[in-house]
Amino acid sequence: MGVIDLLGGIGLLIPFLATYVASGIVLLMVCASVFHIARGEASVIGFNIVVATIAAFIAWGRKRMA
């Protein structure tokens, strides 16, 4: 999981991949939220929502620029 997060962070720096990488990060954070809910770790979900919101904003902004 750490490697996927690292690649996602690096991918956001590459302009022509940013839309796809940000969309992937949103999907990753949704899956992480489901995982944390299933394990009863509701305190972490706020962080996942914040990261997913930021990634969705980046995906939206990059899509508008393209």
Short mmCIF file of C-alpha atoms in Angstrom, two decimals:
data_model
loop_
_atom_site.label_atom_id
_atom_site.label_comp_id
_atom_site.label_asym_id
_atom_site.label_seq_id
_atom_site.Cartn_x
_atom_site.Cartn_y
_atom_site.Cartn_z
CA MET A 1 0.00 0.00 0.00
CA GLY A 2 2.85 2.38 0.76
CA VAL A 3 4.29 1.90 -2.73
CA ILE A 4 0.89 2.66 -4.30
CA ASP A 5 0.60 5.85 -2.23
CA LEU A 6 4.14 6.89 -3.18
CA LEU A 7 3.51 6.27 -6.88
CA GLY A 8 0.26 8.24 -6.62
CA GLY A 9 2.08 11.21 -5.10
CA ILE A 10 4.77 11.12 -7.79
CA GLY A 11 2.11 10.68 -10.50
CA LEU A 12 0.38 13.90 -9.43
CA LEU A 13 3.52 15.81 -10.37
CA ILE A 14 3.40 14.58 -13.98
CA PRO A 15 0.92 16.88 -15.77
CA PHE A 16 -0.44 14.49 -18.39
CA LEU A 17 -1.06 11.74 -15.79
CA ALA A 18 -2.47 13.91 -13.01
CA THR A 19 -6.15 13.46 -13.95
CA TYR A 20 -5.90 9.67 -13.99
CA VAL A 21 -3.72 9.44 -10.90
CA ALA A 22 -6.01 11.73 -8.91
CA SER A 23 -9.01 9.63 -9.93
CA GLY A 24 -7.14 6.53 -8.79
CA ILE A 25 -6.37 8.15 -5.44
CA VAL A 26 -10.07 8.94 -4.96
CA LEU A 27 -10.88 5.28 -5.62
CA LEU A 28 -8.11 4.20 -3.24
CA MET A 29 -9.45 6.43 -0.46
CA VAL A 30 -13.01 5.13 -0.96
CA CYS A 31 -11.71 1.57 -0.63
CA ALA A 32 -9.66 2.56 2.42
CA SER A 33 -12.77 4.07 4.03
CA VAL A 34 -14.73 0.86 3.48
CA PHE A 35 -11.85 -1.13 4.95
CA HIS A 36 -11.66 1.08 8.05
CA ILE A 37 -15.44 0.96 8.56
CA ALA A 38 -15.35 -2.85 8.35
CA ARG A 39 -12.62 -2.96 11.02
CA GLY A 40 -14.40 -0.48 13.27
CA GLU A 41 -11.76 2.23 12.88
CA ALA A 42 -14.12 5.12 12.30
CA SER A 43 -11.65 7.75 13.57
CA VAL A 44 -9.47 7.40 10.44
CA ILE A 45 -12.29 8.00 7.95
CA GLY A 46 -12.03 11.78 8.27
CA PHE A 47 -8.48 11.70 6.90
CA ASN A 48 -9.57 9.50 4.00
CA ILE A 49 -12.39 11.89 3.14
CA VAL A 50 -10.04 14.90 3.20
CA VAL A 51 -7.50 13.20 0.91
CA ALA A 52 -10.24 11.98 -1.46
CA THR A 53 -11.71 15.49 -1.63
CA ILE A 54 -8.34 17.05 -2.45
CA ALA A 55 -7.66 14.40 -5.10
CA ALA A 56 -11.12 14.92 -6.62
CA PHE A 57 -10.46 18.66 -6.80
CA ILE A 58 -7.13 18.01 -8.57
CA ALA A 59 -8.80 15.60 -11.03
CA TRP A 60 -11.57 18.11 -11.73
CA GLY A 61 -9.13 20.99 -12.21
CA ARG A 62 -6.83 19.04 -14.51
CA LYS A 63 -9.75 17.77 -16.57
CA ARG A 64 -10.97 21.35 -17.05
CA MET A 65 -7.51 22.41 -18.24
CA ALA A 66 -7.23 19.60 -20.78
#
